[in-house]
Amino acid sequence: MNNLKEYLFENILPNVEKPSRYIGDEFNSEVPKENPAVRFAFCFPDIYEIGMSHLGMKILYEVLNNEDDVMCERVFAPNMDMVEEMRKHNFPLFTLESFSKVSDCDFVGFTIQFEMCLTTILLMLDLSGIPFLAKERSEEDPLVVCGGPCTCNPEPFADFFDLIMLGEGEEVLPHLMDLYKNSKSKNEFLIKASNVEGVYIPNIEEVKQDYVEKSIIKNMNEVYAIKKPIVPYTPPVHDRISLEVMRGCFRGCRFCQAGMIYRPVRQKSLPTLIEQADALINNTGYEEMSLSSLSTTDHFHCMDLVKYLVNNYKDKRVNISLPSLRMDEFSLELSKEVGSMKKGSLTFAPEAGSQRMRNIINKNLTEEEILSTIKRVFETGYSKIKLYFMIGLPYETDEDIKGIAELAQKIIDIYYSIDKKKRPKPFKLTVSTSCFVPKPFTAFQWFPQNTMEEFHRKQQYLKSVMPKAVTYNYHDSKLSMLEAVLAKGERFLSKAIIKAYENGCVFDSWFDHFNYEGWVDAIRSIGLEPQEYASREIGYEDELPWDKFDYHIDKEFLIRENEKAKREVTTPPCHKQCSACGISKAYGRCEFEV
């Protein structure tokens, strides 16, 4: 036991909640290598239970550790009780595999999944004794790098990072490790790395990048798939194994950033999926497998895969879960196949209540499809439904908002139209609305977000017209407003992020930690009014902070989609008709046959 680990176990862990978050040595975790050429601290800016649910971290952990002379170790944000103890004992942030100081690693890498985790990244750097700003770090400090979906507009936090990765990292990261091993200094490495596809170097004078392309994995059958995921001691939020079945999405919803930045659609073949599923189940002992993607039921061989898994693993009591269900007959048949109809509830996301609004956002879902799906659900013996919608969408009217309540009433009417003796019980309909946040690389990226006052008015209006039989939940618009500021923000926001951290903002995606006043004060300290910035008007001709980053989605395509939204015209899904989004120019052509 090294000195850091011994002190941790004897003096700190007895005083914190859930010490198992910090003890490492889980089943399938990597054994520390002796004197690796590169040490990479993979940091997740949230607590252990959240980070250990993240598939991307598991993949890259194995990818890096498959390199003979690279050691990748995990680091999670300590919960606030642990932060208090660490500060009391002047104890540094540490890795879980070797209990080494994070500051002793060569790379400190963060995955940025949500804009509101940025102050938690600063917390982790602070606990590590690493300067926040890249320009203030020395040759002795680690290289601080990041990736993840939020890096499609990295400008608000670019000052913190030496290197930022855009796109998919399975091939880029090993290449960067080789470059580092063959470089004499950090500067030399960063200059070399600037020529790698998907790499942005924002903070050294020797590198000026006017254009950065995202990296794309072209063959999903050849991309690395996790074989021995770590089995944690403390149950993660999603306590199951995940099998990634595809990347990208056919649907083209105009509000959805993930559906754009993860293009093109790439599916794994059925033999590949079967082989990977068998390995995951045999190497872990988990009792549930999730089929992971943006739209799993769109995989061409989804039913064949589900039938194979159910038939081969039902005796071992391995359950199969589908994270996203469309409101169609095929999804219901899949649900019956995996047995999810026997569980507590089914969740659907119509996103909008009126047909007009669903056309505007390109949901390609009719009211007839919604109601026929719900009727079939009830007839199958199911009685609890959760529906998710957004408010504050572009070109929305009060009639569209009222449409959510009217749709809920039609669902209630369908339930009570069933013969009383055959009617499933107990009936419960839950409607939840979130506040729309316009995001980069979507057709609605130019749209000014609704003000908090307007969100509140719409929420109260919907509440007033919602049927009394419905449980109605809605999100606080304060968090959504700040998310919009950061999502479409510019380089000067890094000062506000530092100020927010100094104001005590951390773990802002957690309701009990969210410090709205601290954020508002921080943004105002740089001369910006946050609400005005989130709701600012942006024109097609205006230069956007993310224009230099190429996700192979043409701006002209996004403009066409926004104009079609104004006319309430839909665009067919990719596998039915190409919409000329631009991805094929980089990818060659979109592959839809597996």
mmCIF file of N, CA and C in Angstrom, residues 185-288:
data_model
loop_
_atom_site.group_PDB
_atom_site.id
_atom_site.type_symbol
_atom_site.label_atom_id
_atom_site.label_comp_id
_atom_site.label_asym_id
_atom_site.label_seq_id
_atom_site.Cartn_x
_atom_site.Cartn_y
_atom_site.Cartn_z
ATOM 1 N N SER A 185 9.108 17.992 -25.978
ATOM 2 C CA SER A 185 8.478 18.979 -25.094
ATOM 3 C C SER A 185 6.986 19.011 -25.341
ATOM 4 N N LYS A 186 6.260 19.659 -24.421
ATOM 5 C CA LYS A 186 4.821 19.816 -24.593
ATOM 6 C C LYS A 186 4.518 20.628 -25.849
ATOM 7 N N ASN A 187 5.264 21.696 -26.062
ATOM 8 C CA ASN A 187 5.026 22.537 -27.230
ATOM 9 C C ASN A 187 5.227 21.770 -28.531
ATOM 10 N N GLU A 188 6.309 20.978 -28.574
ATOM 11 C CA GLU A 188 6.568 20.180 -29.774
ATOM 12 C C GLU A 188 5.417 19.210 -30.023
ATOM 13 N N PHE A 189 4.947 18.578 -28.954
ATOM 14 C CA PHE A 189 3.818 17.648 -29.083
ATOM 15 C C PHE A 189 2.578 18.369 -29.598
ATOM 16 N N LEU A 190 2.246 19.522 -29.028
ATOM 17 C CA LEU A 190 1.033 20.239 -29.417
ATOM 18 C C LEU A 190 1.094 20.704 -30.862
ATOM 19 N N ILE A 191 2.269 21.106 -31.311
ATOM 20 C CA ILE A 191 2.419 21.514 -32.714
ATOM 21 C C ILE A 191 2.172 20.320 -33.631
ATOM 22 N N LYS A 192 2.741 19.163 -33.287
ATOM 23 C CA LYS A 192 2.497 17.945 -34.076
ATOM 24 C C LYS A 192 1.020 17.562 -34.039
ATOM 25 N N ALA A 193 0.431 17.637 -32.860
ATOM 26 C CA ALA A 193 -0.968 17.216 -32.691
ATOM 27 C C ALA A 193 -1.925 18.089 -33.484
ATOM 28 N N SER A 194 -1.557 19.325 -33.742
ATOM 29 C CA SER A 194 -2.444 20.229 -34.480
ATOM 30 C C SER A 194 -2.713 19.758 -35.898
ATOM 31 N N ASN A 195 -1.887 18.832 -36.392
ATOM 32 C CA ASN A 195 -2.088 18.291 -37.739
ATOM 33 C C ASN A 195 -2.944 17.028 -37.757
ATOM 34 N N VAL A 196 -3.387 16.591 -36.581
ATOM 35 C CA VAL A 196 -4.208 15.382 -36.477
ATOM 36 C C VAL A 196 -5.685 15.749 -36.648
ATOM 37 N N GLU A 197 -6.389 14.986 -37.448
ATOM 38 C CA GLU A 197 -7.816 15.241 -37.659
ATOM 39 C C GLU A 197 -8.569 15.165 -36.330
ATOM 40 N N GLY A 198 -9.400 16.164 -36.096
ATOM 41 C CA GLY A 198 -10.207 16.173 -34.881
ATOM 42 C C GLY A 198 -9.519 16.787 -33.682
ATOM 43 N N VAL A 199 -8.373 17.446 -33.882
ATOM 44 C CA VAL A 199 -7.625 18.020 -32.762
ATOM 45 C C VAL A 199 -7.540 19.535 -32.900
ATOM 46 N N TYR A 200 -7.896 20.230 -31.826
ATOM 47 C CA TYR A 200 -7.866 21.693 -31.767
ATOM 48 C C TYR A 200 -6.873 22.101 -30.679
ATOM 49 N N ILE A 201 -5.914 22.940 -31.048
ATOM 50 C CA ILE A 201 -4.911 23.451 -30.116
ATOM 51 C C ILE A 201 -5.165 24.947 -29.944
ATOM 52 N N PRO A 202 -5.808 25.362 -28.859
ATOM 53 C CA PRO A 202 -6.294 26.746 -28.784
ATOM 54 C C PRO A 202 -5.373 27.766 -28.135
ATOM 55 N N ASN A 203 -4.252 27.311 -27.519
ATOM 56 C CA ASN A 203 -3.577 28.250 -26.631
ATOM 57 C C ASN A 203 -2.068 28.392 -26.806
ATOM 58 N N ILE A 204 -1.514 28.031 -27.967
ATOM 59 C CA ILE A 204 -0.095 28.316 -28.174
ATOM 60 C C ILE A 204 0.068 29.149 -29.452
ATOM 61 N N GLU A 205 1.013 30.083 -29.393
ATOM 62 C CA GLU A 205 1.185 31.032 -30.490
ATOM 63 C C GLU A 205 1.614 30.370 -31.788
ATOM 64 N N GLU A 206 2.327 29.246 -31.676
ATOM 65 C CA GLU A 206 2.865 28.596 -32.871
ATOM 66 C C GLU A 206 1.777 27.925 -33.719
ATOM 67 N N VAL A 207 0.582 27.757 -33.155
ATOM 68 C CA VAL A 207 -0.496 27.069 -33.877
ATOM 69 C C VAL A 207 -1.664 28.026 -34.090
ATOM 70 N N LYS A 208 -2.022 28.245 -35.358
ATOM 71 C CA LYS A 208 -3.199 29.030 -35.720
ATOM 72 C C LYS A 208 -4.088 28.145 -36.595
ATOM 73 N N GLN A 209 -5.233 27.748 -36.063
ATOM 74 C CA GLN A 209 -6.136 26.861 -36.805
ATOM 75 C C GLN A 209 -7.416 27.619 -37.163
ATOM 76 N N ASP A 210 -7.613 27.835 -38.444
ATOM 77 C CA ASP A 210 -8.833 28.502 -38.902
ATOM 78 C C ASP A 210 -9.952 27.510 -39.188
ATOM 79 N N TYR A 211 -9.602 26.213 -39.139
ATOM 80 C CA TYR A 211 -10.563 25.185 -39.563
ATOM 81 C C TYR A 211 -10.158 23.858 -38.914
ATOM 82 N N VAL A 212 -11.078 23.235 -38.202
ATOM 83 C CA VAL A 212 -10.794 21.950 -37.553
ATOM 84 C C VAL A 212 -11.929 20.985 -37.868
ATOM 85 N N GLU A 213 -11.601 19.847 -38.484
ATOM 86 C CA GLU A 213 -12.601 18.824 -38.807
ATOM 87 C C GLU A 213 -12.744 17.824 -37.666
ATOM 88 N N LYS A 214 -13.955 17.335 -37.448
ATOM 89 C CA LYS A 214 -14.142 16.281 -36.454
ATOM 90 C C LYS A 214 -13.589 14.966 -36.994
ATOM 91 N N SER A 215 -13.211 14.076 -36.093
ATOM 92 C CA SER A 215 -12.767 12.739 -36.480
ATOM 93 C C SER A 215 -13.977 11.805 -36.535
ATOM 94 N N ILE A 216 -13.957 10.889 -37.492
ATOM 95 C CA ILE A 216 -15.077 9.953 -37.695
ATOM 96 C C ILE A 216 -14.547 8.526 -37.736
ATOM 97 N N ILE A 217 -15.189 7.636 -36.994
ATOM 98 C CA ILE A 217 -14.941 6.201 -37.131
ATOM 99 C C ILE A 217 -15.759 5.714 -38.320
ATOM 100 N N LYS A 218 -15.105 5.173 -39.318
ATOM 101 C CA LYS A 218 -15.829 4.842 -40.553
ATOM 102 C C LYS A 218 -16.443 3.443 -40.543
ATOM 103 N N ASN A 219 -15.862 2.519 -39.821
ATOM 104 C CA ASN A 219 -16.380 1.146 -39.834
ATOM 105 C C ASN A 219 -16.684 0.706 -38.406
ATOM 106 N N MET A 220 -17.960 0.640 -38.053
ATOM 107 C CA MET A 220 -18.345 0.280 -36.691
ATOM 108 C C MET A 220 -18.063 -1.182 -36.358
ATOM 109 N N ASN A 221 -17.892 -2.004 -37.388
ATOM 110 C CA ASN A 221 -17.564 -3.407 -37.126
ATOM 111 C C ASN A 221 -16.095 -3.584 -36.730
ATOM 112 N N GLU A 222 -15.287 -2.584 -37.050
ATOM 113 C CA GLU A 222 -13.864 -2.669 -36.722
ATOM 114 C C GLU A 222 -13.470 -1.801 -35.542
ATOM 115 N N VAL A 223 -14.356 -0.904 -35.104
ATOM 116 C CA VAL A 223 -14.031 -0.020 -33.992
ATOM 117 C C VAL A 223 -13.940 -0.843 -32.710
ATOM 118 N N TYR A 224 -13.117 -0.377 -31.785
ATOM 119 C CA TYR A 224 -12.938 -1.123 -30.536
ATOM 120 C C TYR A 224 -14.249 -1.167 -29.744
ATOM 121 N N ALA A 225 -14.573 -2.343 -29.238
ATOM 122 C CA ALA A 225 -15.736 -2.513 -28.373
ATOM 123 C C ALA A 225 -15.265 -3.066 -27.032
ATOM 124 N N ILE A 226 -15.829 -2.548 -25.954
ATOM 125 C CA ILE A 226 -15.396 -3.012 -24.633
ATOM 126 C C ILE A 226 -15.655 -4.507 -24.482
ATOM 127 N N LYS A 227 -14.696 -5.152 -23.845
ATOM 128 C CA LYS A 227 -14.794 -6.597 -23.623
ATOM 129 C C LYS A 227 -14.925 -6.942 -22.152
ATOM 130 N N LYS A 228 -14.225 -6.200 -21.299
ATOM 131 C CA LYS A 228 -14.251 -6.487 -19.867
ATOM 132 C C LYS A 228 -14.527 -5.206 -19.084
ATOM 133 N N PRO A 229 -15.773 -4.718 -19.135
ATOM 134 C CA PRO A 229 -16.082 -3.498 -18.388
ATOM 135 C C PRO A 229 -15.924 -3.710 -16.887
ATOM 136 N N ILE A 230 -15.512 -2.669 -16.217
ATOM 137 C CA ILE A 230 -15.324 -2.735 -14.768
ATOM 138 C C ILE A 230 -16.674 -2.923 -14.083
ATOM 139 N N VAL A 231 -16.688 -3.790 -13.086
ATOM 140 C CA VAL A 231 -17.901 -4.031 -12.293
ATOM 141 C C VAL A 231 -17.717 -3.297 -10.965
ATOM 142 N N PRO A 232 -18.421 -2.180 -10.748
ATOM 143 C CA PRO A 232 -18.167 -1.349 -9.566
ATOM 144 C C PRO A 232 -18.732 -1.934 -8.274
ATOM 145 N N TYR A 233 -18.146 -1.501 -7.161
ATOM 146 C CA TYR A 233 -18.657 -1.901 -5.841
ATOM 147 C C TYR A 233 -19.923 -1.127 -5.494
ATOM 148 N N THR A 234 -19.897 0.167 -5.770
ATOM 149 C CA THR A 234 -21.069 1.013 -5.538
ATOM 150 C C THR A 234 -21.920 1.012 -6.798
ATOM 151 N N PRO A 235 -23.188 0.610 -6.719
ATOM 152 C CA PRO A 235 -24.013 0.544 -7.934
ATOM 153 C C PRO A 235 -24.078 1.887 -8.644
ATOM 154 N N PRO A 236 -23.757 1.928 -9.939
ATOM 155 C CA PRO A 236 -23.889 3.183 -10.693
ATOM 156 C C PRO A 236 -25.351 3.497 -10.968
ATOM 157 N N VAL A 237 -25.592 4.675 -11.498
ATOM 158 C CA VAL A 237 -26.959 5.092 -11.804
ATOM 159 C C VAL A 237 -27.606 4.112 -12.781
ATOM 160 N N HIS A 238 -26.856 3.708 -13.803
ATOM 161 C CA HIS A 238 -27.339 2.696 -14.742
ATOM 162 C C HIS A 238 -26.526 1.425 -14.489
ATOM 163 N N ASP A 239 -27.070 0.573 -13.641
ATOM 164 C CA ASP A 239 -26.331 -0.597 -13.180
ATOM 165 C C ASP A 239 -26.543 -1.762 -14.142
ATOM 166 N N ARG A 240 -25.904 -1.671 -15.293
ATOM 167 C CA ARG A 240 -26.058 -2.692 -16.329
ATOM 168 C C ARG A 240 -24.914 -2.539 -17.327
ATOM 169 N N ILE A 241 -24.781 -3.524 -18.200
ATOM 170 C CA ILE A 241 -23.816 -3.402 -19.278
ATOM 171 C C ILE A 241 -24.504 -2.807 -20.504
ATOM 172 N N SER A 242 -23.728 -2.075 -21.289
ATOM 173 C CA SER A 242 -24.274 -1.433 -22.485
ATOM 174 C C SER A 242 -23.600 -1.998 -23.724
ATOM 175 N N LEU A 243 -24.403 -2.373 -24.687
ATOM 176 C CA LEU A 243 -23.916 -2.818 -25.995
ATOM 177 C C LEU A 243 -24.259 -1.727 -27.000
ATOM 178 N N GLU A 244 -23.240 -1.075 -27.530
ATOM 179 C CA GLU A 244 -23.467 -0.039 -28.528
ATOM 180 C C GLU A 244 -23.799 -0.691 -29.859
ATOM 181 N N VAL A 245 -24.989 -0.420 -30.385
ATOM 182 C CA VAL A 245 -25.438 -1.101 -31.600
ATOM 183 C C VAL A 245 -25.210 -0.265 -32.859
ATOM 184 N N MET A 246 -25.169 1.084 -32.697
ATOM 185 C CA MET A 246 -24.984 1.953 -33.856
ATOM 186 C C MET A 246 -24.623 3.350 -33.373
ATOM 187 N N ARG A 247 -24.148 4.179 -34.292
ATOM 188 C CA ARG A 247 -23.940 5.596 -34.008
ATOM 189 C C ARG A 247 -24.689 6.414 -35.036
ATOM 190 N N GLY A 248 -25.105 7.591 -34.601
ATOM 191 C CA GLY A 248 -25.882 8.445 -35.485
ATOM 192 C C GLY A 248 -27.369 8.128 -35.389
ATOM 193 N N CYS A 249 -28.160 8.925 -36.091
ATOM 194 C CA CYS A 249 -29.618 8.744 -36.078
ATOM 195 C C CYS A 249 -30.181 9.149 -37.435
ATOM 196 N N PHE A 250 -31.127 8.367 -37.947
ATOM 197 C CA PHE A 250 -31.760 8.636 -39.242
ATOM 198 C C PHE A 250 -32.709 9.833 -39.214
ATOM 199 N N ARG A 251 -33.249 10.153 -38.037
ATOM 200 C CA ARG A 251 -34.507 10.897 -37.961
ATOM 201 C C ARG A 251 -34.417 12.371 -38.327
ATOM 202 N N GLY A 252 -33.355 13.053 -37.943
ATOM 203 C CA GLY A 252 -33.195 14.449 -38.317
ATOM 204 C C GLY A 252 -34.089 15.421 -37.573
ATOM 205 N N CYS A 253 -34.355 15.154 -36.285
ATOM 206 C CA CYS A 253 -35.136 16.120 -35.498
ATOM 207 C C CYS A 253 -34.365 17.438 -35.438
ATOM 208 N N ARG A 254 -35.046 18.527 -35.679
ATOM 209 C CA ARG A 254 -34.363 19.809 -35.878
ATOM 210 C C ARG A 254 -33.828 20.431 -34.596
ATOM 211 N N PHE A 255 -34.277 19.960 -33.447
ATOM 212 C CA PHE A 255 -33.794 20.477 -32.172
ATOM 213 C C PHE A 255 -32.608 19.680 -31.637
ATOM 214 N N CYS A 256 -32.328 18.528 -32.236
ATOM 215 C CA CYS A 256 -31.439 17.542 -31.616
ATOM 216 C C CYS A 256 -29.989 17.701 -32.076
ATOM 217 N N GLN A 257 -29.130 18.137 -31.172
ATOM 218 C CA GLN A 257 -27.720 18.295 -31.497
ATOM 219 C C GLN A 257 -27.043 16.950 -31.719
ATOM 220 N N ALA A 258 -27.326 15.968 -30.873
ATOM 221 C CA ALA A 258 -26.687 14.653 -30.998
ATOM 222 C C ALA A 258 -26.982 14.028 -32.359
ATOM 223 N N GLY A 259 -28.214 14.198 -32.839
ATOM 224 C CA GLY A 259 -28.585 13.636 -34.132
ATOM 225 C C GLY A 259 -27.802 14.219 -35.286
ATOM 226 N N MET A 260 -27.249 15.407 -35.099
ATOM 227 C CA MET A 260 -26.442 16.053 -36.143
ATOM 228 C C MET A 260 -24.959 15.748 -35.978
ATOM 229 N N ILE A 261 -24.420 15.960 -34.763
ATOM 230 C CA ILE A 261 -22.966 15.863 -34.609
ATOM 231 C C ILE A 261 -22.463 14.423 -34.633
ATOM 232 N N TYR A 262 -23.365 13.444 -34.436
ATOM 233 C CA TYR A 262 -22.936 12.048 -34.516
ATOM 234 C C TYR A 262 -23.198 11.420 -35.882
ATOM 235 N N ARG A 263 -23.610 12.225 -36.857
ATOM 236 C CA ARG A 263 -23.744 11.693 -38.214
ATOM 237 C C ARG A 263 -22.375 11.290 -38.749
ATOM 238 N N PRO A 264 -22.295 10.340 -39.673
ATOM 239 C CA PRO A 264 -23.383 9.602 -40.319
ATOM 240 C C PRO A 264 -23.871 8.431 -39.465
ATOM 241 N N VAL A 265 -25.005 7.872 -39.880
ATOM 242 C CA VAL A 265 -25.492 6.645 -39.244
ATOM 243 C C VAL A 265 -24.577 5.496 -39.631
ATOM 244 N N ARG A 266 -24.099 4.778 -38.611
ATOM 245 C CA ARG A 266 -23.247 3.609 -38.849
ATOM 246 C C ARG A 266 -23.704 2.486 -37.929
ATOM 247 N N GLN A 267 -24.094 1.370 -38.530
ATOM 248 C CA GLN A 267 -24.621 0.252 -37.752
ATOM 249 C C GLN A 267 -23.600 -0.880 -37.681
ATOM 250 N N LYS A 268 -23.592 -1.555 -36.549
ATOM 251 C CA LYS A 268 -22.802 -2.776 -36.449
ATOM 252 C C LYS A 268 -23.599 -3.924 -37.049
ATOM 253 N N SER A 269 -22.891 -4.875 -37.641
ATOM 254 C CA SER A 269 -23.570 -6.025 -38.229
ATOM 255 C C SER A 269 -24.095 -6.941 -37.128
ATOM 256 N N LEU A 270 -25.059 -7.776 -37.473
ATOM 257 C CA LEU A 270 -25.635 -8.701 -36.498
ATOM 258 C C LEU A 270 -24.590 -9.668 -35.936
ATOM 259 N N PRO A 271 -23.729 -10.298 -36.763
ATOM 260 C CA PRO A 271 -22.695 -11.184 -36.188
ATOM 261 C C PRO A 271 -21.764 -10.451 -35.217
ATOM 262 N N THR A 272 -21.399 -9.213 -35.540
ATOM 263 C CA THR A 272 -20.540 -8.436 -34.649
ATOM 264 C C THR A 272 -21.238 -8.186 -33.316
ATOM 265 N N LEU A 273 -22.504 -7.812 -33.367
ATOM 266 C CA LEU A 273 -23.259 -7.535 -32.145
ATOM 267 C C LEU A 273 -23.410 -8.777 -31.274
ATOM 268 N N ILE A 274 -23.668 -9.904 -31.891
ATOM 269 C CA ILE A 274 -23.812 -11.145 -31.135
ATOM 270 C C ILE A 274 -22.502 -11.507 -30.439
ATOM 271 N N GLU A 275 -21.409 -11.390 -31.171
ATOM 272 C CA GLU A 275 -20.095 -11.698 -30.596
ATOM 273 C C GLU A 275 -19.791 -10.768 -29.412
ATOM 274 N N GLN A 276 -20.066 -9.485 -29.567
ATOM 275 C CA GLN A 276 -19.774 -8.526 -28.506
ATOM 276 C C GLN A 276 -20.700 -8.711 -27.302
ATOM 277 N N ALA A 277 -21.966 -9.029 -27.563
ATOM 278 C CA ALA A 277 -22.907 -9.258 -26.467
ATOM 279 C C ALA A 277 -22.495 -10.466 -25.637
ATOM 280 N N ASP A 278 -22.115 -11.531 -26.306
ATOM 281 C CA ASP A 278 -21.676 -12.741 -25.588
ATOM 282 C C ASP A 278 -20.480 -12.438 -24.695
ATOM 283 N N ALA A 279 -19.520 -11.687 -25.215
ATOM 284 C CA ALA A 279 -18.313 -11.367 -24.443
ATOM 285 C C ALA A 279 -18.662 -10.519 -23.219
ATOM 286 N N LEU A 280 -19.520 -9.535 -23.387
ATOM 287 C CA LEU A 280 -19.887 -8.659 -22.275
ATOM 288 C C LEU A 280 -20.572 -9.437 -21.152
ATOM 289 N N ILE A 281 -21.501 -10.289 -21.508
ATOM 290 C CA ILE A 281 -22.240 -11.048 -20.496
ATOM 291 C C ILE A 281 -21.320 -12.040 -19.786
ATOM 292 N N ASN A 282 -20.480 -12.711 -20.554
ATOM 293 C CA ASN A 282 -19.602 -13.725 -19.961
ATOM 294 C C ASN A 282 -18.500 -13.128 -19.086
ATOM 295 N N ASN A 283 -18.124 -11.874 -19.364
ATOM 296 C CA ASN A 283 -17.009 -11.265 -18.630
ATOM 297 C C ASN A 283 -17.429 -10.414 -17.440
ATOM 298 N N THR A 284 -18.733 -10.307 -17.198
ATOM 299 C CA THR A 284 -19.157 -9.410 -16.115
ATOM 300 C C THR A 284 -20.118 -10.040 -15.113
ATOM 301 N N GLY A 285 -21.074 -10.826 -15.575
ATOM 302 C CA GLY A 285 -22.077 -11.351 -14.652
ATOM 303 C C GLY A 285 -23.244 -10.415 -14.412
ATOM 304 N N TYR A 286 -23.343 -9.355 -15.208
ATOM 305 C CA TYR A 286 -24.487 -8.452 -15.069
ATOM 306 C C TYR A 286 -25.789 -9.172 -15.415
ATOM 307 N N GLU A 287 -26.873 -8.681 -14.837
ATOM 308 C CA GLU A 287 -28.193 -9.273 -15.066
ATOM 309 C C GLU A 287 -29.040 -8.443 -16.021
ATOM 310 N N GLU A 288 -28.482 -7.374 -16.546
ATOM 311 C CA GLU A 288 -29.223 -6.549 -17.508
ATOM 312 C C GLU A 288 -28.278 -5.987 -18.554
#
